[in-house]
Structures are given as C-alpha cells and as structure tokens.
mmCIF file of C-alpha atoms in Angstrom:
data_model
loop_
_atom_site.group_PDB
_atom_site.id
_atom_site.type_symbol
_atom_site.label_atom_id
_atom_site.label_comp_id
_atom_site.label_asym_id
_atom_site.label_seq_id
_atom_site.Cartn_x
_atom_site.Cartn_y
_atom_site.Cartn_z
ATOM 1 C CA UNK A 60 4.146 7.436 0.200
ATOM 2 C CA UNK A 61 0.811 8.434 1.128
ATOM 3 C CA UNK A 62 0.360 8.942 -3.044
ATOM 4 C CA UNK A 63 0.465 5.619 -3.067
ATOM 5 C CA UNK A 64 -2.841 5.454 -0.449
ATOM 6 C CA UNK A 65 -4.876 8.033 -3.034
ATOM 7 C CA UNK A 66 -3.575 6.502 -6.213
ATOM 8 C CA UNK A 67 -5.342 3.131 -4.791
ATOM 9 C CA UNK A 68 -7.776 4.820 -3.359
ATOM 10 C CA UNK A 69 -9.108 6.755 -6.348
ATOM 11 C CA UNK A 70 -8.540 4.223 -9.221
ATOM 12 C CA UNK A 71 -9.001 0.894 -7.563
ATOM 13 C CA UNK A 72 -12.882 1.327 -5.703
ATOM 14 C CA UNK A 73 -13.443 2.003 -9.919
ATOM 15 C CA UNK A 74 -11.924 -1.145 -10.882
ATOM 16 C CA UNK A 75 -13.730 -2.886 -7.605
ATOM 17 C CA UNK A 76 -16.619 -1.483 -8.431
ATOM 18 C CA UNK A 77 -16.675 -2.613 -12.269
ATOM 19 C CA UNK A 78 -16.003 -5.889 -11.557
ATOM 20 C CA UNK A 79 -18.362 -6.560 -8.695
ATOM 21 C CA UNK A 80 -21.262 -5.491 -10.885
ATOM 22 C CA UNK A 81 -20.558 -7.301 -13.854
ATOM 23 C CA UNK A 82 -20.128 -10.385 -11.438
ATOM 24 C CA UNK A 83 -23.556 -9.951 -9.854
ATOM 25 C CA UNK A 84 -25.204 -8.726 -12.407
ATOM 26 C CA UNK A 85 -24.483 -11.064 -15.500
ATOM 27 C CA UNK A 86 -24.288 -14.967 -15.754
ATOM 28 C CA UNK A 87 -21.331 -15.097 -18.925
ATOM 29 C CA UNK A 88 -22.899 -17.793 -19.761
ATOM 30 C CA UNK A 89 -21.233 -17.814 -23.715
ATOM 31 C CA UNK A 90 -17.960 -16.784 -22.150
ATOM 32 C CA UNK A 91 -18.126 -19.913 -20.069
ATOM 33 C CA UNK A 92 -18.059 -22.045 -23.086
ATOM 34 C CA UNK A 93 -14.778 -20.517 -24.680
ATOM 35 C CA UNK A 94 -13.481 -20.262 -21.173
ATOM 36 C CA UNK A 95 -13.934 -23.551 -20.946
ATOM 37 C CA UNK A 96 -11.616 -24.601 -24.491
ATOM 38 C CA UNK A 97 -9.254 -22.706 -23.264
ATOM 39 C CA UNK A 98 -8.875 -24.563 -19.619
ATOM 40 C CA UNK A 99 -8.772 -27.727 -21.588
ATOM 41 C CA UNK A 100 -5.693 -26.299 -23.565
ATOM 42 C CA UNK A 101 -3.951 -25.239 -20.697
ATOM 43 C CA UNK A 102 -4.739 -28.623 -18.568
ATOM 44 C CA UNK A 103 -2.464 -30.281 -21.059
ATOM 45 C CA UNK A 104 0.362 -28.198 -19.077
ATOM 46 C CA UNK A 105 1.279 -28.370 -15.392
ATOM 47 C CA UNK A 106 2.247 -25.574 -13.242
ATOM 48 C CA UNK A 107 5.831 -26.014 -13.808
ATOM 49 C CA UNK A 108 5.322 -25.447 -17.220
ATOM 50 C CA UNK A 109 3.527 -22.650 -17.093
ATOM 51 C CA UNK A 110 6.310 -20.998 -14.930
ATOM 52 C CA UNK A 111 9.059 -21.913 -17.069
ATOM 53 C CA UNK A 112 6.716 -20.047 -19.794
ATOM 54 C CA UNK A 113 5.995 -16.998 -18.136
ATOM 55 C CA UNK A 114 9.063 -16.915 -16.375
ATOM 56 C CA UNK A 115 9.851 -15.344 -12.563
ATOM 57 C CA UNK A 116 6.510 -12.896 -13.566
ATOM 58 C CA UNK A 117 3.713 -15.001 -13.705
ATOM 59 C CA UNK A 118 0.697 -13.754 -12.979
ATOM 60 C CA UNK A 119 -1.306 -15.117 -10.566
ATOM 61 C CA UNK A 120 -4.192 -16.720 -11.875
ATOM 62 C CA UNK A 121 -1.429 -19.301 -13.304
ATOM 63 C CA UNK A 122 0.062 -19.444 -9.706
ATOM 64 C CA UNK A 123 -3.491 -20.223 -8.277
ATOM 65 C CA UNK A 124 -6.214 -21.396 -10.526
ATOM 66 C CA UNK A 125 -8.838 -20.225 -8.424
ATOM 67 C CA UNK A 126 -8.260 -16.565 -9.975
ATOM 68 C CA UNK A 127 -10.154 -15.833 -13.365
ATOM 69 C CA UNK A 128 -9.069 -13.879 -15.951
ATOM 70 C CA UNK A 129 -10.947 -10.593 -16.934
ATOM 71 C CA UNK A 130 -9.836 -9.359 -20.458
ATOM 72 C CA UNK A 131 -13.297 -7.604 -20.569
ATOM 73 C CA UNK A 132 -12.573 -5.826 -17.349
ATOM 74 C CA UNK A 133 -9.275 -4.426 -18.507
ATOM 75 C CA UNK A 134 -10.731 -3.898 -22.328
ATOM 76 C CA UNK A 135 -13.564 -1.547 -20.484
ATOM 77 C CA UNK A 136 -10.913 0.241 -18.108
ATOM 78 C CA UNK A 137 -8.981 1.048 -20.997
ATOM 79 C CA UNK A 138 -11.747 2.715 -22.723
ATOM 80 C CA UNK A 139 -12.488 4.776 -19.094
ATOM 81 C CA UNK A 140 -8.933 5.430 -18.118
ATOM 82 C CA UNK A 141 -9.104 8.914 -19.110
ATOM 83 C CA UNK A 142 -12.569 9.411 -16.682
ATOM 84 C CA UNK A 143 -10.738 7.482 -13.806
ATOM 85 C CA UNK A 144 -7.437 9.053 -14.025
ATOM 86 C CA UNK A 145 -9.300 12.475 -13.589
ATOM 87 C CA UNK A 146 -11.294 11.129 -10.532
ATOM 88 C CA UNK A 147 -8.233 9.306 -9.132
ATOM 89 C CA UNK A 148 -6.057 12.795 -8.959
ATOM 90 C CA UNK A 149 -9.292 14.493 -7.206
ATOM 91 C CA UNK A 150 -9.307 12.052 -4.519
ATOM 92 C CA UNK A 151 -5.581 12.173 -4.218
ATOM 93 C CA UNK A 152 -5.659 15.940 -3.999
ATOM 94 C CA UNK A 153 -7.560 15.963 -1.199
ATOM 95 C CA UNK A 154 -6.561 12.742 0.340
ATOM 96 C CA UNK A 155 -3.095 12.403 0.276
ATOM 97 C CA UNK A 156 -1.170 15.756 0.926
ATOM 98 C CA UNK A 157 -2.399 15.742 5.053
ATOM 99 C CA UNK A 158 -0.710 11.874 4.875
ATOM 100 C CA UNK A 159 2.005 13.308 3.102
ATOM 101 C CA UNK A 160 2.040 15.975 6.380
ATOM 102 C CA UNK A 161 1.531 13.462 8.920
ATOM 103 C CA UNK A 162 4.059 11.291 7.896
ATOM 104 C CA UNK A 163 6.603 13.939 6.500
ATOM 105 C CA UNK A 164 10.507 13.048 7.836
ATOM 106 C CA UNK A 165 12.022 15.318 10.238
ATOM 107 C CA UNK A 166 14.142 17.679 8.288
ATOM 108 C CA UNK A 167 11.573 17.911 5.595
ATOM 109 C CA UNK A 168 9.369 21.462 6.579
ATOM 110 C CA UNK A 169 6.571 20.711 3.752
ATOM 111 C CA UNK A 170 6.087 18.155 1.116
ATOM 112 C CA UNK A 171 3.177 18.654 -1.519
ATOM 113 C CA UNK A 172 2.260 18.085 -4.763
ATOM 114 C CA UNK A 173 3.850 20.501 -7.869
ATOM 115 C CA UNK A 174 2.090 18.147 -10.653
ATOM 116 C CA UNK A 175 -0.368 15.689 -10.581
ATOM 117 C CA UNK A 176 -0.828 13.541 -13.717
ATOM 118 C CA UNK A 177 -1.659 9.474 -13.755
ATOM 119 C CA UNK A 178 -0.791 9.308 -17.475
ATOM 120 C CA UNK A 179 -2.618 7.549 -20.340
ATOM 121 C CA UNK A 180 -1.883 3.939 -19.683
ATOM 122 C CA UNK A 181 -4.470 1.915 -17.318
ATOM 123 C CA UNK A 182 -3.444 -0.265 -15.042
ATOM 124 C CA UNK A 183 -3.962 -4.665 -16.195
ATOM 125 C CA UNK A 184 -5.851 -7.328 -13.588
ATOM 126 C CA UNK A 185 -3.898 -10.059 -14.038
ATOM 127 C CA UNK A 186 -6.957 -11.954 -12.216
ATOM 128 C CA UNK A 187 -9.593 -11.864 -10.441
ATOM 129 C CA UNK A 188 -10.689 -13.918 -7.233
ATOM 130 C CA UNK A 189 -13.960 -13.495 -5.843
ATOM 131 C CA UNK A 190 -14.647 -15.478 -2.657
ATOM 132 C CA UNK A 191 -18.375 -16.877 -1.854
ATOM 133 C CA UNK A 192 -20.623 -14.116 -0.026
ATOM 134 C CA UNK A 193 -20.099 -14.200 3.488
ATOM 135 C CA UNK A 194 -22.303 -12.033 6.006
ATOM 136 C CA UNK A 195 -23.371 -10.251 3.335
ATOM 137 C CA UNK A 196 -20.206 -9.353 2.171
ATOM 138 C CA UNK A 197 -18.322 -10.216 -1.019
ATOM 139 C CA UNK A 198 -14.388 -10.487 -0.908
ATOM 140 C CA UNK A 199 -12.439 -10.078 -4.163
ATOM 141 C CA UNK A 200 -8.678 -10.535 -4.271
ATOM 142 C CA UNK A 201 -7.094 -8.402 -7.566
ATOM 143 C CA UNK A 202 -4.017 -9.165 -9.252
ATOM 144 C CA UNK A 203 -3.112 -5.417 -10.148
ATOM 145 C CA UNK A 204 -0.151 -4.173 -11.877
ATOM 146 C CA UNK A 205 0.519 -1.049 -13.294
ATOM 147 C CA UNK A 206 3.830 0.409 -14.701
ATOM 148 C CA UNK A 207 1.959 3.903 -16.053
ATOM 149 C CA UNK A 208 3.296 7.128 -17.141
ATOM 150 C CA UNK A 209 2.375 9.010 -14.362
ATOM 151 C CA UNK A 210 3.106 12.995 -13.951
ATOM 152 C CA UNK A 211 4.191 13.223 -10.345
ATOM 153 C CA UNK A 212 6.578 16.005 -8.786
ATOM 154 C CA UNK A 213 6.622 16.873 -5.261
ATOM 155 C CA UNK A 214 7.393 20.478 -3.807
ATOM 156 C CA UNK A 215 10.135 19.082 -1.065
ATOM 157 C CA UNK A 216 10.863 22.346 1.218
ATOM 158 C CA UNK A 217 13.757 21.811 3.447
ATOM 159 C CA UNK A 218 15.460 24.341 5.786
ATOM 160 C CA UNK A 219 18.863 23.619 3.656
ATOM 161 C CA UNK A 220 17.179 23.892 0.570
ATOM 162 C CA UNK A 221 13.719 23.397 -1.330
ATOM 163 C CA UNK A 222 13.434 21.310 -4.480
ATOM 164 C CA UNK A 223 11.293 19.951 -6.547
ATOM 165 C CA UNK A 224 11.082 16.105 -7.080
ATOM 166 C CA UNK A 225 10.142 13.988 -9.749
ATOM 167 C CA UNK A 226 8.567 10.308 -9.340
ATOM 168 C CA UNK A 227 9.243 8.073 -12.800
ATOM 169 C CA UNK A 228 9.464 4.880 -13.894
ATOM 170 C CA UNK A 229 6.216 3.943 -11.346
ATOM 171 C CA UNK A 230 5.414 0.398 -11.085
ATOM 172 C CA UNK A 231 3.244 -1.319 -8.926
ATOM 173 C CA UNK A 232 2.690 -4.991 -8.493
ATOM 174 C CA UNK A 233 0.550 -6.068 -5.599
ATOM 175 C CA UNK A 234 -2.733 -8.112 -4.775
ATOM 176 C CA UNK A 235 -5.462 -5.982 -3.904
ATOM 177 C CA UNK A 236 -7.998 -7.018 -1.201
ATOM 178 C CA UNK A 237 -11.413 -5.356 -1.705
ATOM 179 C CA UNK A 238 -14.262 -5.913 0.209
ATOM 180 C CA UNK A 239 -17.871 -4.593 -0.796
ATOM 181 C CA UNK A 240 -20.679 -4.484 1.963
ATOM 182 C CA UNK A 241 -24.422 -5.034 0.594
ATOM 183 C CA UNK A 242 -27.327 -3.583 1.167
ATOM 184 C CA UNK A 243 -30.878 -3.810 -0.067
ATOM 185 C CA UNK A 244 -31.020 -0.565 -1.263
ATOM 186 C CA UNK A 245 -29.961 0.832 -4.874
ATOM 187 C CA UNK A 246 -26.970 0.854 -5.438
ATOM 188 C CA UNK A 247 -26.792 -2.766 -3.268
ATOM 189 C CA UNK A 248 -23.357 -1.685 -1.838
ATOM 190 C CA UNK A 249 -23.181 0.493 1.432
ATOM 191 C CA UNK A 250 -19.164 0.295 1.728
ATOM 192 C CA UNK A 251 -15.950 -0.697 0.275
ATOM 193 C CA UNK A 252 -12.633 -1.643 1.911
ATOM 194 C CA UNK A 253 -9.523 -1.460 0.212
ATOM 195 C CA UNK A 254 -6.172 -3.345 1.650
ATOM 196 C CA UNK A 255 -3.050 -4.600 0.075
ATOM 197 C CA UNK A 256 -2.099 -8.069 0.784
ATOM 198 C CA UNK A 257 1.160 -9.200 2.527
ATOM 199 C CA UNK A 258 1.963 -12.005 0.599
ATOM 200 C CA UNK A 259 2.672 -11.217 -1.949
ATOM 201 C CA UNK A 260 4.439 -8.850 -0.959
ATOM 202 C CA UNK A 261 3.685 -5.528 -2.474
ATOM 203 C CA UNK A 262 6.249 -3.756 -5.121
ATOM 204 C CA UNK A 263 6.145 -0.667 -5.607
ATOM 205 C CA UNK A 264 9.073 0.841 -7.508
ATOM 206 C CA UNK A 265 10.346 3.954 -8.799
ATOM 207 C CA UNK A 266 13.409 6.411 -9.651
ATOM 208 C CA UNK A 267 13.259 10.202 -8.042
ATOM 209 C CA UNK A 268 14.645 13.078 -9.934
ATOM 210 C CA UNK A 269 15.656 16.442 -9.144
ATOM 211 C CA UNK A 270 13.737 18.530 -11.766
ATOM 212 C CA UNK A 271 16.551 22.157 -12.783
ATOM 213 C CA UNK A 272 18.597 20.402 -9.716
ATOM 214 C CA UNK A 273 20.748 17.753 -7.943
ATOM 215 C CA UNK A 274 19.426 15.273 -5.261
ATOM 216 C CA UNK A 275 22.770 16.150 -3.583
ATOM 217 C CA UNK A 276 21.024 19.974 -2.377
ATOM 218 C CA UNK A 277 19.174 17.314 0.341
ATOM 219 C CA UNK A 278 21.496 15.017 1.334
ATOM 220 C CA UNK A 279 19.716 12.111 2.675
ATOM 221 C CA UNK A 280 16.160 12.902 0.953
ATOM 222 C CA UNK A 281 15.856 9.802 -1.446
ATOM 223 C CA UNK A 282 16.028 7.414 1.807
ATOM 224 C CA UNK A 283 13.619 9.393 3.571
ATOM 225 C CA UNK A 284 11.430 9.461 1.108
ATOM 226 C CA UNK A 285 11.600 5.609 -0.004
ATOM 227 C CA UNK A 286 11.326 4.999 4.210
ATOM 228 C CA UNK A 287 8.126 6.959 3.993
ATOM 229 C CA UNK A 288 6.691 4.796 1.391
ATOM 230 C CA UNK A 289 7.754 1.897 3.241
ATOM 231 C CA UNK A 290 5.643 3.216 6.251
ATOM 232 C CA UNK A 291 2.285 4.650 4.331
ATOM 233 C CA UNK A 292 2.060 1.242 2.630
ATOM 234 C CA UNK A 293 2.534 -0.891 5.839
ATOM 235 C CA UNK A 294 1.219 1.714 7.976
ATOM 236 C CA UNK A 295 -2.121 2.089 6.019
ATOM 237 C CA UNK A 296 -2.552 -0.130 3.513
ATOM 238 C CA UNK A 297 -0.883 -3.338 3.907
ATOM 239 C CA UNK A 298 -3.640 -5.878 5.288
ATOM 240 C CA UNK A 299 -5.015 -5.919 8.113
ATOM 241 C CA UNK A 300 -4.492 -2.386 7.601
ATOM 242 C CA UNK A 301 -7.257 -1.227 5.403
ATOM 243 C CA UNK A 302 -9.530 1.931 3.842
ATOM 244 C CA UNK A 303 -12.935 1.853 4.402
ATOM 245 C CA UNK A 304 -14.923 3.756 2.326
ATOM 246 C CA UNK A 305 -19.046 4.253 2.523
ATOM 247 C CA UNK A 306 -20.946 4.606 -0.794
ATOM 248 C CA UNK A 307 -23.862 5.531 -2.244
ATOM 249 C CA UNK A 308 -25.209 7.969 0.150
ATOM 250 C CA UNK A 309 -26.759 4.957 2.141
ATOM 251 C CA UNK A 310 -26.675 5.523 6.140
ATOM 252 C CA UNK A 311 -24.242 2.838 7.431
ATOM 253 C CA UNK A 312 -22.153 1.991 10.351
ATOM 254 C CA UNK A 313 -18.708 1.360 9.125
ATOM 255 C CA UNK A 314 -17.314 0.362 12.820
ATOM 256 C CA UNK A 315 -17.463 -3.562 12.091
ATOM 257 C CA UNK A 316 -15.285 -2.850 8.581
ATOM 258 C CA UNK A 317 -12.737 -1.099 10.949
ATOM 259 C CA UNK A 318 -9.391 -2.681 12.658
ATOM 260 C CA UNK A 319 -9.621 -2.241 15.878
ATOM 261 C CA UNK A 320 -7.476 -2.629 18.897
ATOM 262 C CA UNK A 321 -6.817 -6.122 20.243
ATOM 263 C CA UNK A 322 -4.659 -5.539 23.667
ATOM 264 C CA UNK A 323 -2.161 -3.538 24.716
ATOM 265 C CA UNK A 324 1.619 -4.698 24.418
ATOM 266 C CA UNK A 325 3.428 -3.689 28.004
ATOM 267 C CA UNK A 326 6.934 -3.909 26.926
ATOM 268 C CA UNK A 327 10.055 -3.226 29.469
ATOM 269 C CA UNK A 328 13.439 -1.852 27.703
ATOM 270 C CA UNK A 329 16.133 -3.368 30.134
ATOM 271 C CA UNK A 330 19.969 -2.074 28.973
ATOM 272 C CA UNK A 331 22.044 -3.444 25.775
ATOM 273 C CA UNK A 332 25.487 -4.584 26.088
ATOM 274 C CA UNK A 333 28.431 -4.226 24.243
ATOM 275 C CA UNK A 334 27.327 -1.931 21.358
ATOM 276 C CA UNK A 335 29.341 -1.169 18.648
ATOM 277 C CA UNK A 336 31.286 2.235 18.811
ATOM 278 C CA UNK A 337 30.215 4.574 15.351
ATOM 279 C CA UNK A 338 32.013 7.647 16.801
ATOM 280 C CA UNK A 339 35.179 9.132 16.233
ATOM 281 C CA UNK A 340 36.134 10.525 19.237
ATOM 282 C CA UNK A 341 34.200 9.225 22.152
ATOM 283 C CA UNK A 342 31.886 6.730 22.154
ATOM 284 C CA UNK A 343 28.001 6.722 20.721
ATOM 285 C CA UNK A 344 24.918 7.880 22.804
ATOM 286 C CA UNK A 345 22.494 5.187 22.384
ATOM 287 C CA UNK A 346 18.985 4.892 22.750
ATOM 288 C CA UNK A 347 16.090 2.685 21.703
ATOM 289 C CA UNK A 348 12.949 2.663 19.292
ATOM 290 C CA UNK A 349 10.204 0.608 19.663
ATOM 291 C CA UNK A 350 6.776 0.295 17.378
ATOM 292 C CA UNK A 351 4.718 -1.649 16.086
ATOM 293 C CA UNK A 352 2.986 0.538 13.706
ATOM 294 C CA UNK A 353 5.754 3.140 12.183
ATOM 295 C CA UNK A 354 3.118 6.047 13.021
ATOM 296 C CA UNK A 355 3.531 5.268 16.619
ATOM 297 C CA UNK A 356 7.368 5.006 17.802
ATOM 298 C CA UNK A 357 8.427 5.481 21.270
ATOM 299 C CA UNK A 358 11.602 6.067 22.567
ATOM 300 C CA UNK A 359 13.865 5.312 25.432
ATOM 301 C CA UNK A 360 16.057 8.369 26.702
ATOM 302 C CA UNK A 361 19.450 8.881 25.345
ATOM 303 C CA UNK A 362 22.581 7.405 27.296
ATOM 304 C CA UNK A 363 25.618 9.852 26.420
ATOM 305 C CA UNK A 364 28.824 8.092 26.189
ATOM 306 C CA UNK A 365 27.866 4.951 26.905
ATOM 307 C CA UNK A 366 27.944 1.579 24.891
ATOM 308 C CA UNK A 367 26.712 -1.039 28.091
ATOM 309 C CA UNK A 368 23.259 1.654 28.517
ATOM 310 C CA UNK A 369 20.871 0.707 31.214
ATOM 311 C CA UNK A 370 17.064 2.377 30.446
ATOM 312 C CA UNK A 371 14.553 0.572 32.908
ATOM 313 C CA UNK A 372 12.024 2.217 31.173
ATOM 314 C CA UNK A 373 8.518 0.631 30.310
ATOM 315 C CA UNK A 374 6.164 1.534 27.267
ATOM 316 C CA UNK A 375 2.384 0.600 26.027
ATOM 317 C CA UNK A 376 2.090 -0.491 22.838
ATOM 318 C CA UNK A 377 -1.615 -1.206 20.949
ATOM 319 C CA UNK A 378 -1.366 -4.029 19.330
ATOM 320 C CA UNK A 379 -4.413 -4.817 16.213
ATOM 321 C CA UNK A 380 -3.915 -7.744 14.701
ATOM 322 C CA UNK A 381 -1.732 -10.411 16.837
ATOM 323 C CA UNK A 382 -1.773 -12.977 13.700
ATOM 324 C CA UNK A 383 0.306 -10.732 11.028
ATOM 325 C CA UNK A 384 1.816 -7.346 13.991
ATOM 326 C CA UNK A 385 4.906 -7.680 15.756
ATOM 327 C CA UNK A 386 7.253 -5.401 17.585
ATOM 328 C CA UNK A 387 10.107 -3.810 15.936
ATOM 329 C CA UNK A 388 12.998 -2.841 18.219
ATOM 330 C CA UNK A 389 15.740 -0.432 16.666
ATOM 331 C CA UNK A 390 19.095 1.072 19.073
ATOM 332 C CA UNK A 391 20.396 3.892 17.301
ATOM 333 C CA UNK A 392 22.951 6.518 18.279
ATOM 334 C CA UNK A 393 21.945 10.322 18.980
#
C-alpha cells in the first residue's frame, strides 16, 4: 500500500544518497585490487554455476556482472539504521496516510496508522549499478531486499466493524531505480527520483493479522488490502512511474524529472456476448471497467438482467508511457 511508497521513500533517497557520494567522491583504488582476486576466483565459474550455487535467489550482481557489490555500503547502513529508521517513519507519517486515503477501498471509511515501527534490521544491496553520467544525471539501479522486523498496524474503520491490523513477516525484493540530478552548487545534487523496476518484478510480501480479533469481522478486507498494494506499487512506483524529490534547498525545476502525458487513448466499449450467468435467480447485471492506471477507472453503465449487454459508450483515457502502459478491460456484475 501506499506504506510501501514512504517506506521507499524515507529509507531508500538515504541509501541513494550514501552510495552516490562515496562513488563520486572516492577512487577505491585498494579495494580495486582485492576486488580484482576475487573476480579472478569467480571467473573460474560460469553463470550456471553460480545459479546452481545460490539457487532460485541469486542476487543480481551474479545474474548481471555489470552490478558491483557494496559490503561497505551495507556495513555503514547497518551502523545508521537506527538514524534512518527514525527519518523513514517521519516521512511516512506525513506521506503515506493521504495515499492510504486516496486509494482506500470502498467499504473501508478510514485506514491509518495505530503503530509505526521499521524494526532493527537494515535492509542488504545485493548490488549496485551505476550507469555513465548522462545530461548531467547519474542513474543507479539497486538490488534491495529487506525482510525487517517492522512494527506496522493499521486502524481499519469499517461501517460493519473497525479493527486493527497487523502487517508481519515484511519482505521486499525489488530493483530500485534512482536517479540523482547535479548541480554546481553544494551539495552537487538538486533532485532525486525514486522508481521500482518492472522486471524484475517487484515482491513484496507479507501476512495481516487481526490484533484482540478475527479477520472474519471484515469479510473481504485481506483482498482489498493486498489489491491496494497491488495498485500503490504499480500506480506510483513501478517505473515509469516514479517520485521525484528536490534536495538541498537548491531552486530547481523538477518538470523534466516528471512523467508526463503522451496522448490520449479514445476507446469505444461496444456490447459482450454470451457472459457467464453468476446469479441465482435471474441473470447478472454486467458492466465494464476500463484503466490504464488503477487511480483512474471508468465505467460503462450497468445492464440489469442481461448477459448479451450492448453499451455504445466511448471513454478518454491518458496514456504516459506507450512502451511499458496498456489498457486493462474488466466486465463485472453489479
């Protein structure tokens, strides 16, 4: 859910941010030699090897060499973790409960935070790829996983019941796309964005809990909530989706780090034919969803009693990125 947006958010422009420097501002020149030993070592094994080693998990700096291991990265972010943590839950404080609002299932009347903790243990980098400085931009690719302890209960108010909601067992696998905008000026980066990649795809899993309850009070509510985390991560974070964050205090115009709107999708629902009956008595009232960002559904009219409906009904869709959007068509029943 939109946790997921501030949890990134919060912890990740830390990690960026650590990394970048210590990339631009230090050569490694002595880590380069041992670096070096150990390529040799592992040239002696192919790639197959190396997957029958480390199994369906590999990270993927084995997968693609071009991504470098940091063990100093994650031996610093250990040591920090506690001062991250704390500045990740601000941001998600004040970031994440309006997402949680604006993209809160009907039948849900409020969803916020009851506890807040990210735990003690930091997330690993797997790897690290930074790509060369282009229009004065640098693009790093992390290999991020974190299964943490994190604190996390949600207030879920519903108008058959309210309950409280425990997240556990987090873990989140995913490449992280950030890109850093220089500047001239101290401290030589004016912006950040922050996107998952596709492919990968990203995992995110988890168990919910009713904390002094049963999940049973709300029928229904651990599919609406794992559908909502399906649609903050795609919606907002899955690349071309991105966050775009300006730094440093340094007057900037973020509207080139933006997505913006390609075209407009015209798209004409017809009629469907020969639907399949899911009443009892009767026969289903159809009618059709269309989106291609979840935040942005339209709907056709419903069609009582009827499993041949005819709609004739046209919709605008904006369309961002035609390389990796597409149109998602759903017919459900009233």
């Amino acid at each position: 859910m939109g946790l997921f947006s501030g949890i990134f958010l919060g912890m990740v422009l830390g990690i960026a941010l650590m990394a970048a420097w210590q990339r631009m501002m230090t050569y490694r020149s002595a880590k380069r030699i041992a670096k070096a030993v150990d390529i040799k070592l592992l040239g002696s094994l192919n790639r197959d090897d190396l997957k029958k080693i480390c199994g369906d998990n590999f990270p993927e700096w084995i997968s693609f060499p071009i991504y470098e291991q940091v063990k100093w990265l994650n031996k610093q972010l250990s040591k920090l973790w506690p001062f991250v943590a704390d500045a990740a839950t601000l941001v998600i404080r004040e970031s994440v409960e309006p997402l949680l609002e604006e993209y809160r299932p009907t039948g849900i009347s409020s969803l916020k935070f009851s506890k807040l903790s990210l735990g003690n243990v930091a997330p690993k980098i797997e790897g690290i790829r930074v790509q060369s400085l282009n229009k004065g931009q640098i693009i790093m690719d992390i290999d991020f996983r974190w299964g943490g302890d994190p604190n996390i209960v949600l207030a879920v108010e519903a108008l058959v019941a309210s309950i409280p909601i425990q997240l556990k067992d987090l873990q989140v696998f995913t490449i992280i796309r950030v890109i850093f905008q220089l500047a001239d000026e101290i401290p030589c980066i004016s912006a950040v964005v922050v996107a998952l990649l596709a492919e990968p795809k990203p995992r995110i899993d988890y168990t919910l809990k009713a904390v002094g309850g049963s999940l049973t009070a709300l029928p229904g509510i651990s599919d609406m909530i794992d559908d909502m985390v399906n649609s903050i991560v795609t919606d907002t974070l899955q690349w071309p989706h991105r966050i775009v964050v300006p730094l440093g205090g340094i007057p900037v115009d973020t509207s080139e780090l933006e997505l913006k709107p390609q075209g407009t999708l015209r798209v004409t629902v017809i009629k469907a034919n020969d639907l399949k009956n899911m009443e009892m008595i009767g026969k289903s009232d159809p009618y059709a969803v269309l989106y291609i960002r979840p935040l942005f559904k339209v709907k056709t009219k419903v069609i009582d009693n009827n499993l041949n409906p005819v709609w004739n009904e046209v919709f605008d869709l904006i369309a961002e990125d035609k390389e990796t959007q597409s149109l998602i068509v759903e017919v459900l029943r009233n």
